[in-house]
mmCIF file of C-alpha atoms in Angstrom:
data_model
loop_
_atom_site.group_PDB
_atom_site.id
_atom_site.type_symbol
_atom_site.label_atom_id
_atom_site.label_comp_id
_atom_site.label_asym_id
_atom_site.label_seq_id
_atom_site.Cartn_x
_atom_site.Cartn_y
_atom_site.Cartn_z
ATOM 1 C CA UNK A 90 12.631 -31.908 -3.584
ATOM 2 C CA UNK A 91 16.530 -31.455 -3.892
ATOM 3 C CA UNK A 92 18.426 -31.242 -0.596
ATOM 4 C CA UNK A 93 19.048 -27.847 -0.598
ATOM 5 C CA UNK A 94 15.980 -26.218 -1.753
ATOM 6 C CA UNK A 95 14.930 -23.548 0.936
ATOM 7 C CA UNK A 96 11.492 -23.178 2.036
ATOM 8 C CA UNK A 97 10.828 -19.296 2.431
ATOM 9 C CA UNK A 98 9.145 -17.783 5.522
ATOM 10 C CA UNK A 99 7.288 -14.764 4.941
ATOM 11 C CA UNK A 100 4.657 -13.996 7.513
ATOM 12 C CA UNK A 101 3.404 -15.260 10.744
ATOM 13 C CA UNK A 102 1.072 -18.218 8.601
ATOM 14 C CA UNK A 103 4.477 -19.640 7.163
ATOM 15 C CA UNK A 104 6.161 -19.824 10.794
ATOM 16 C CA UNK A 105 3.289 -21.191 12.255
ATOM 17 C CA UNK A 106 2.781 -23.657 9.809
ATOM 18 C CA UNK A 107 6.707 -24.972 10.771
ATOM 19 C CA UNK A 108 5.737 -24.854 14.418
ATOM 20 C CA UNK A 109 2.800 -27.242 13.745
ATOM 21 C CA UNK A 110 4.004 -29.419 11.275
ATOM 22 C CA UNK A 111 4.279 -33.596 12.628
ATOM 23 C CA UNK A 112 5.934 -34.396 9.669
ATOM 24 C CA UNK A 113 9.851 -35.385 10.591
ATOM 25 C CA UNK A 114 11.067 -34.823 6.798
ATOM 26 C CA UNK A 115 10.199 -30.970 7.572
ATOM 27 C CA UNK A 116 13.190 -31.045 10.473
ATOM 28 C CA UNK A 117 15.722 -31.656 7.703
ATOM 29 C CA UNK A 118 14.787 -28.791 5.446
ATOM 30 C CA UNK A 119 16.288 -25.298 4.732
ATOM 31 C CA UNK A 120 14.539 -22.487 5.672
ATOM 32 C CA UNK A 121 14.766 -18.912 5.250
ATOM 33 C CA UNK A 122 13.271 -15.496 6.752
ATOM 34 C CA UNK A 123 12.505 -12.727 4.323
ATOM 35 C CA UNK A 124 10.818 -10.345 6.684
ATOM 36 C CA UNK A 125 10.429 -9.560 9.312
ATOM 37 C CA UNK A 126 7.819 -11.550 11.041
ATOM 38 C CA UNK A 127 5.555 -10.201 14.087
ATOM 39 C CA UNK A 128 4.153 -12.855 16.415
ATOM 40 C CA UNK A 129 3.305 -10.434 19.217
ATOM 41 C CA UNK A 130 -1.083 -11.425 19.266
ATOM 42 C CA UNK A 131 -0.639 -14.672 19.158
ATOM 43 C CA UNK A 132 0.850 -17.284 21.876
ATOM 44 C CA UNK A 133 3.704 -18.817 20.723
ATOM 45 C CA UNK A 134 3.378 -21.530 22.582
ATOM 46 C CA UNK A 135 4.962 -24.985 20.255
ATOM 47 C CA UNK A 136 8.639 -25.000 19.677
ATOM 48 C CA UNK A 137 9.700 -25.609 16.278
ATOM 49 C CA UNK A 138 9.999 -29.658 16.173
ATOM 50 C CA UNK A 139 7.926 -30.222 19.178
ATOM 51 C CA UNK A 140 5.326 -31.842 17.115
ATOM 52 C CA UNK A 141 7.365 -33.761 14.881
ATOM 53 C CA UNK A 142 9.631 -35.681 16.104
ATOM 54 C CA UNK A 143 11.570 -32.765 18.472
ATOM 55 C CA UNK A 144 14.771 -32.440 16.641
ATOM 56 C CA UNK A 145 15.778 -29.953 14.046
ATOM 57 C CA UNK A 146 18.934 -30.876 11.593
ATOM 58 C CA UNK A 147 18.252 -28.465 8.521
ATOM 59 C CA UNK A 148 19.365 -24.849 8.900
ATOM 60 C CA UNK A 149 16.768 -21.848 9.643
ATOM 61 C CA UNK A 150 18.602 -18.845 8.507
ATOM 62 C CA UNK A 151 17.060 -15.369 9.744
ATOM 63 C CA UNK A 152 18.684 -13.510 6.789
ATOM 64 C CA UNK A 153 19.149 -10.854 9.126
ATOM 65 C CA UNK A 154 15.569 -10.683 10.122
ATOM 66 C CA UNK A 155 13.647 -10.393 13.293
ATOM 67 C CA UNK A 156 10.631 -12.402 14.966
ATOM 68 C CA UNK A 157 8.924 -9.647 17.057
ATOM 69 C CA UNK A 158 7.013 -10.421 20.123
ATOM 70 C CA UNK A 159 7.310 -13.717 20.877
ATOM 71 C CA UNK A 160 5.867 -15.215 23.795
ATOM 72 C CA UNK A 161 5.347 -18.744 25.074
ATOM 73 C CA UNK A 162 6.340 -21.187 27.576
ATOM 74 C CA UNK A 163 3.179 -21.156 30.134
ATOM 75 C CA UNK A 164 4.836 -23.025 32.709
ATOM 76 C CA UNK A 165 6.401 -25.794 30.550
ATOM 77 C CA UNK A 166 9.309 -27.786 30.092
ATOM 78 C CA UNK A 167 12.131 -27.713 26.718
ATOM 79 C CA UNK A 168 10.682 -24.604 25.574
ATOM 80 C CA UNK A 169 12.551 -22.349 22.764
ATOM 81 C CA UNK A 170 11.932 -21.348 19.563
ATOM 82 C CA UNK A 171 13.332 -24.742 18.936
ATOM 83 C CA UNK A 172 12.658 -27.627 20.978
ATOM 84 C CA UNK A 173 16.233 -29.094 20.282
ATOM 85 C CA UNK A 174 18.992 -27.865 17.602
ATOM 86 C CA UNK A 175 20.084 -31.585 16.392
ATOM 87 C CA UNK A 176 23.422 -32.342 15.391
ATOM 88 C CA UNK A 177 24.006 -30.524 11.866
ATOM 89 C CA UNK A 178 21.294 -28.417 12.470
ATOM 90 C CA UNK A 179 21.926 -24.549 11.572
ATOM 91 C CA UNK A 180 19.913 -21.565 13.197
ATOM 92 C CA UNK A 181 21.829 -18.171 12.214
ATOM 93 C CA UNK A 182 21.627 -14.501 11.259
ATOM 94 C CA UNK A 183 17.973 -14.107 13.398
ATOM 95 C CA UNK A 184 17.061 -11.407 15.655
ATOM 96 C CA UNK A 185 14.930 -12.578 18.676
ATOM 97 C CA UNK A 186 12.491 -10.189 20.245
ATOM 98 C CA UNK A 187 10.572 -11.315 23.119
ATOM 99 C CA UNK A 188 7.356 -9.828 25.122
ATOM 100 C CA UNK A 189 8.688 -8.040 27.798
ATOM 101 C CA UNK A 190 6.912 -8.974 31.341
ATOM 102 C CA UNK A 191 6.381 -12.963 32.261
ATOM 103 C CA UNK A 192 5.317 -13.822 28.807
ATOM 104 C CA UNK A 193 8.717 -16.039 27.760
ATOM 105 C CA UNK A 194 8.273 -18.722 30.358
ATOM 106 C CA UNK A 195 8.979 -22.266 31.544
ATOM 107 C CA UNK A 196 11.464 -24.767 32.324
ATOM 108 C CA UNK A 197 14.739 -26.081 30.757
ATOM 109 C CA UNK A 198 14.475 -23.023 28.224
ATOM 110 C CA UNK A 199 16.420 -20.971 25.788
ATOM 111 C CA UNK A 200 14.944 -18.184 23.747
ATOM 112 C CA UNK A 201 16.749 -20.482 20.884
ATOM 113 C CA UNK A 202 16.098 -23.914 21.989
ATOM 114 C CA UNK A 203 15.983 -25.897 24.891
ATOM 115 C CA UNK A 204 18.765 -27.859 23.929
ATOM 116 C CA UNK A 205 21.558 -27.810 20.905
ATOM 117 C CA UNK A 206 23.865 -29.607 19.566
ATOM 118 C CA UNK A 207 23.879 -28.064 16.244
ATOM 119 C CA UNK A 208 25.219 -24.621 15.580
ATOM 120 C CA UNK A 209 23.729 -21.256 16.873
ATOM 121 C CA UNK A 210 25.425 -18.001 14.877
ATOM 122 C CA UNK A 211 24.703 -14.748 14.427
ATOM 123 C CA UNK A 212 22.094 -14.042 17.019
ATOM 124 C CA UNK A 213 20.586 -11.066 19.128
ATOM 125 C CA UNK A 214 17.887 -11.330 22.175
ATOM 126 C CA UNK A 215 16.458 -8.935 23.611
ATOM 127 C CA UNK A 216 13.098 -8.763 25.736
ATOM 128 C CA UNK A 217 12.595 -10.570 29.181
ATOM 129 C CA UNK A 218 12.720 -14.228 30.024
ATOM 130 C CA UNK A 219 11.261 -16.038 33.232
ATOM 131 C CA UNK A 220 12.509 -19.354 34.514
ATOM 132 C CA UNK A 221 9.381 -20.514 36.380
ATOM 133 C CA UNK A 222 10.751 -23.645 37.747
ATOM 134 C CA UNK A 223 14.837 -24.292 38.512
ATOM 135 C CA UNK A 224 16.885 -23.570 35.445
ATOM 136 C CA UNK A 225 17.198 -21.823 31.849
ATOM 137 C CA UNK A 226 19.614 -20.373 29.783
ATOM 138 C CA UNK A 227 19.147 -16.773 27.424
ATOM 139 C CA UNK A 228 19.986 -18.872 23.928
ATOM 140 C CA UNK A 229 19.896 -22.379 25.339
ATOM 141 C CA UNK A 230 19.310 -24.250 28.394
ATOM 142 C CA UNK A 231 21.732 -27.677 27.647
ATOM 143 C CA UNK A 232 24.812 -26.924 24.996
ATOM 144 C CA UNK A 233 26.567 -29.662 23.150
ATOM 145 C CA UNK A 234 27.277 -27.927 20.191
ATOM 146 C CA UNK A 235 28.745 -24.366 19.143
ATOM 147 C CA UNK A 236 26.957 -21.425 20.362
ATOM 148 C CA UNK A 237 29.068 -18.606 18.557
ATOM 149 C CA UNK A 238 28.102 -14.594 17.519
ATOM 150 C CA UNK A 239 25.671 -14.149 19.688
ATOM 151 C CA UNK A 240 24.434 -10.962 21.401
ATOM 152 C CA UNK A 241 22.255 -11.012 24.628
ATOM 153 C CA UNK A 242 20.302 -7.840 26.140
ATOM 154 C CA UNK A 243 17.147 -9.707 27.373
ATOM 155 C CA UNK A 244 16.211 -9.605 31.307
ATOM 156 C CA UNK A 245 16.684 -13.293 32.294
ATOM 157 C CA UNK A 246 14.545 -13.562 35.436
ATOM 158 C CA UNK A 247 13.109 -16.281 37.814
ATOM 159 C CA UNK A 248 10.925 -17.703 40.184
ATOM 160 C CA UNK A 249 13.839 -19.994 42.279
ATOM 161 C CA UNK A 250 16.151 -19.397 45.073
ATOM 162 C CA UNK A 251 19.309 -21.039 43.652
ATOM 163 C CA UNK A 252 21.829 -18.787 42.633
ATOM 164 C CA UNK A 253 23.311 -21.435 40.105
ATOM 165 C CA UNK A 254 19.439 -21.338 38.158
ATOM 166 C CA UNK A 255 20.328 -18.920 35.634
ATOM 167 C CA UNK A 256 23.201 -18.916 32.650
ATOM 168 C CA UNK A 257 23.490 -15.999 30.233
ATOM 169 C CA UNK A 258 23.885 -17.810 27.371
ATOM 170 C CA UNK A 259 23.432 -21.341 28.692
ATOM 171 C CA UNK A 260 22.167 -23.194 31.620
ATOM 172 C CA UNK A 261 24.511 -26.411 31.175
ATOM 173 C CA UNK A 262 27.641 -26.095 29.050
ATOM 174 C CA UNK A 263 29.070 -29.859 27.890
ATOM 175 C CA UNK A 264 32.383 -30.529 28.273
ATOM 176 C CA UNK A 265 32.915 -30.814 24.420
ATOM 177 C CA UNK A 266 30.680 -27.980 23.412
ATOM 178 C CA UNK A 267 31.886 -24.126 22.411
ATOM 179 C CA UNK A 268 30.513 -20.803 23.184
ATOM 180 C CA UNK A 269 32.756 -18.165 21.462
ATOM 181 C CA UNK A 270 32.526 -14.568 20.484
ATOM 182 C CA UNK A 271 29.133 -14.064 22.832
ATOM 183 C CA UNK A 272 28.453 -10.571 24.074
ATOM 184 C CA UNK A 273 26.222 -10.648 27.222
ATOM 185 C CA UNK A 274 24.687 -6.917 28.844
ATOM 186 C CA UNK A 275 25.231 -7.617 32.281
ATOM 187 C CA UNK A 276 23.123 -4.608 33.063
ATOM 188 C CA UNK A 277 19.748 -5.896 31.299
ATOM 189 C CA UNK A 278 20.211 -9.588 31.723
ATOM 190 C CA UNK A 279 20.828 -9.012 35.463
ATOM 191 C CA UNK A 280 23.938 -11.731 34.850
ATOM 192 C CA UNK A 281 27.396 -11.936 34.631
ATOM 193 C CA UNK A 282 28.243 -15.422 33.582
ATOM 194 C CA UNK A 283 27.640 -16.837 30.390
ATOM 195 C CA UNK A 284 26.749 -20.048 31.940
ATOM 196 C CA UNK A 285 25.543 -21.180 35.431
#
């Protein structure tokens, strides 16, 4: 397959099917959205690359799509809809709904990906998200890369005492990373800052 052939995703078989994969080659791969895809009876509970290696270094373009209803977590660690953005990796132009109530939870957690140090663009949350343990962040909870066009309205809640567990875009900002453009609704996310 040439290197820029794009895998379509159409329905909630085709996500699935990239959530499950173990096959590392699928990591580098282009994908695109052309629905809108609702996820809201099922458990989302694998992050994209968590079964196949854990990084992602193609590009998963929403296309200005929305996953609806996504839920997951239950009281893990590195939890997103990406386990971790790699370095080249892409994730743009997707809308992010989430279950409201406790159903987005865990540890070390984005609603994008645990970690990235790819590129994030073009993004809107909105829903509720639990930390359950000590720290998360609304897109991602460790940033090394560029987090850029994003929107946040989702509750981010949790279940610690430390006022320094929560970021509204991202738990841990590296030195060398970049969040620009970000628009965060302090009155829904509960938050101010965009990071702890």
């Amino acid at each position: 397959a040439a290197a820029d052939e794009v895998v379509l995703i159409a329905n909630q078989s085709d996500l699935v099917a990239l959530t499950t994969t173990t096959n590392p080659a699928d990591m580098a791969k282009n994908y695109r959205l052309t629905a809108d895809i609702d996820v809201s009876d099922i458990w989302f509970n694998t992050p994209i690359g968590a079964n196949a290696g854990g990084v992602f270094t193609g590009t998963f373009d929403g296309n200005g799509y929305a996953i609806v209803g996504i839920a997951g977590g239950a009281e893990g660690n590195d939890y997103g809809l990406f386990k971790e953005i790699g370095v080249g990796g892409i994730v743009k132009n997707l809308e992010i709904q989430i279950r409201e109530g406790r159903n987005l939870c865990a540890n070390r957690m984005g609603a994008v990906a645990s970690v990235n140090k790819g590129t994030i663009s073009n993004i809107v949350v909105s829903g509720e998200i639990w930390c359950t343990v000590n720290n998360a962040g609304g897109i991602a909870w460790d940033n090394h890369g560029v987090i850029e066009n994003v929107v946040m309205l989702a509750k981010i809640n949790h279940d610690y005492t430390a006022a320094n567990a929560l970021g509204a875009i991202v738990w841990y900002q590296q030195e060398t990373a970049v969040i620009r453009n970000c628009f965060v609704d302090s009155t829904t996310t509960g938050l101010t800052s965009l990071t702890r």
